[in-house]
Amino acid sequence: MNNTAKNILEVNLGPLKLDNPIIAASGTYGYGLEYTDFVDIAKIGGISVKGISLNPRIGNPEPRICETPSGMLNSIGLANVGFDVFVNEMMPRLRELGASVIVNTYGTSESEFAEIAKRFNDVEGIKALEVNISCPNVKSGGMHFGISGKPAAAVTAAVRKATNLPMIVKLSPEAADITEVARAVEDAGADSLSLINTLKGMSIDVNTRKPRLGVGFGGLSGPAIRPIAVRMVNQVFNAVKIPLIGMGGITSFRDVLEFFLAGASAVQIGTANFSNPQICTEIVDEFNNYCIKNNIVPSDLTGKVIL
Ligand code: SIN
């Protein structure tokens, strides 16, 4: 395909149009505003903000983060400021800065997921909802909805009824069969899928003999999980028709290409933001140069692995 279009990195994820396919992953980029000293956040294709619930949440006891070989464990427990503070105090600034905001949402029941989705219908400047049915760190909601098709579809259908916004559903690698969940969610009305969230893990301090996280277990992210994520993106690509947003341990543009070849139409970058706050914008530039050099657009790469 020729690359004479105005913006060669522009992507369509169903009804969601982004200037480029690089998205900052929820939970690793705060509400976007925390990064404005380092980055022009309007340059990032999308910012998936920390999961928002109807009411504020304090999350799990500390410590909630620890480093592991080639990765990181977190047990945040979806701590967030809640709908009102996000909308009234953060959205005005995000709009002013021209950020492309994707709201990751969390509920403990189908009706709570639907309610928060409904409330976002009236908020100016929201590009899409990312329905989080895959957090491993909460006692209800989260991953409990995302590990099998039926509850995943029920949440998706409830949100679909409540929202006019493009709907991304974020999948869990803990599902017995992620393709079954992906198909169920597609049939229930999701516009696109993001995958994978973290894998459940544990790390123990051998001196104290205590877990290094306050609640014992947490979600593993970072390069350690990348081959699992790439495999799952490829499996889901072959199982559904809706577009995929791949994530899991991306630290370079090379990794982005790997996800595209497996089947992604866009990617999210998470853990790597902690060590390089400019990684998202750096990769946007690299992707742009790559497309110009090879006279392609990103969608030319999707699913093009040679098996
Ligand atoms: C958390 O807040 O515990 C992490 C969020 C997630 O894994 O979805």
mmCIF file of C-alpha atoms and ligand atoms in Angstrom, residues 26-27 50-51 57 59-60 64 74-80 104 106 132-138 142-143 170 197-198 218-219, ligand 1:
data_model
loop_
_atom_site.group_PDB
_atom_site.id
_atom_site.type_symbol
_atom_site.label_atom_id
_atom_site.label_comp_id
_atom_site.label_asym_id
_atom_site.label_seq_id
_atom_site.Cartn_x
_atom_site.Cartn_y
_atom_site.Cartn_z
ATOM 1 C CA SER A 26 -3.685 1.081 31.823
ATOM 2 C CA GLY A 27 -2.082 1.042 35.243
ATOM 3 C CA LYS A 50 -5.859 3.633 35.377
ATOM 4 C CA GLY A 51 -9.025 1.531 35.801
ATOM 5 C CA ARG A 57 -10.769 2.680 45.795
ATOM 6 C CA GLY A 59 -6.546 -0.774 46.648
ATOM 7 C CA ASN A 60 -4.511 -3.509 48.340
ATOM 8 C CA ARG A 64 2.170 -3.550 45.872
ATOM 9 C CA ASN A 74 1.909 -5.789 40.921
ATOM 10 C CA SER A 75 -0.959 -6.205 43.339
ATOM 11 C CA ILE A 76 -2.404 -2.685 43.207
ATOM 12 C CA GLY A 77 -6.003 -3.814 43.543
ATOM 13 C CA LEU A 78 -7.411 -1.192 41.172
ATOM 14 C CA ALA A 79 -6.750 1.777 43.449
ATOM 15 C CA ASN A 80 -8.221 4.830 41.701
ATOM 16 C CA ASN A 104 -10.296 1.452 31.463
ATOM 17 C CA TYR A 106 -13.865 -1.698 36.562
ATOM 18 C CA ASN A 132 -11.352 -4.649 32.400
ATOM 19 C CA ILE A 133 -12.486 -8.227 33.020
ATOM 20 C CA SER A 134 -8.950 -9.421 33.628
ATOM 21 C CA CYS A 135 -7.425 -7.854 36.767
ATOM 22 C CA PRO A 136 -5.992 -10.687 38.906
ATOM 23 C CA ASN A 137 -5.757 -8.580 42.089
ATOM 24 C CA VAL A 138 -9.340 -8.109 43.278
ATOM 25 C CA GLY A 142 -11.856 -8.317 37.373
ATOM 26 C CA MET A 143 -10.488 -11.654 36.268
ATOM 27 C CA LYS A 170 -9.342 -6.583 27.981
ATOM 28 C CA ASN A 197 -3.390 -8.625 31.061
ATOM 29 C CA THR A 198 -0.921 -9.948 33.629
ATOM 30 C CA GLY A 218 0.236 -10.360 42.047
ATOM 31 C CA GLY A 219 0.137 -9.928 38.280
HETATM 32 C C1 SIN B 1 -4.372 -3.650 39.619
HETATM 33 O O1 SIN B 1 -4.818 -2.518 39.839
HETATM 34 O O2 SIN B 1 -4.307 -4.502 40.516
HETATM 35 C C2 SIN B 1 -3.885 -4.025 38.255
HETATM 36 C C3 SIN B 1 -4.903 -3.819 37.216
HETATM 37 C C4 SIN B 1 -5.058 -4.951 36.249
HETATM 38 O O3 SIN B 1 -4.281 -5.912 36.274
HETATM 39 O O4 SIN B 1 -5.993 -4.913 35.447
#
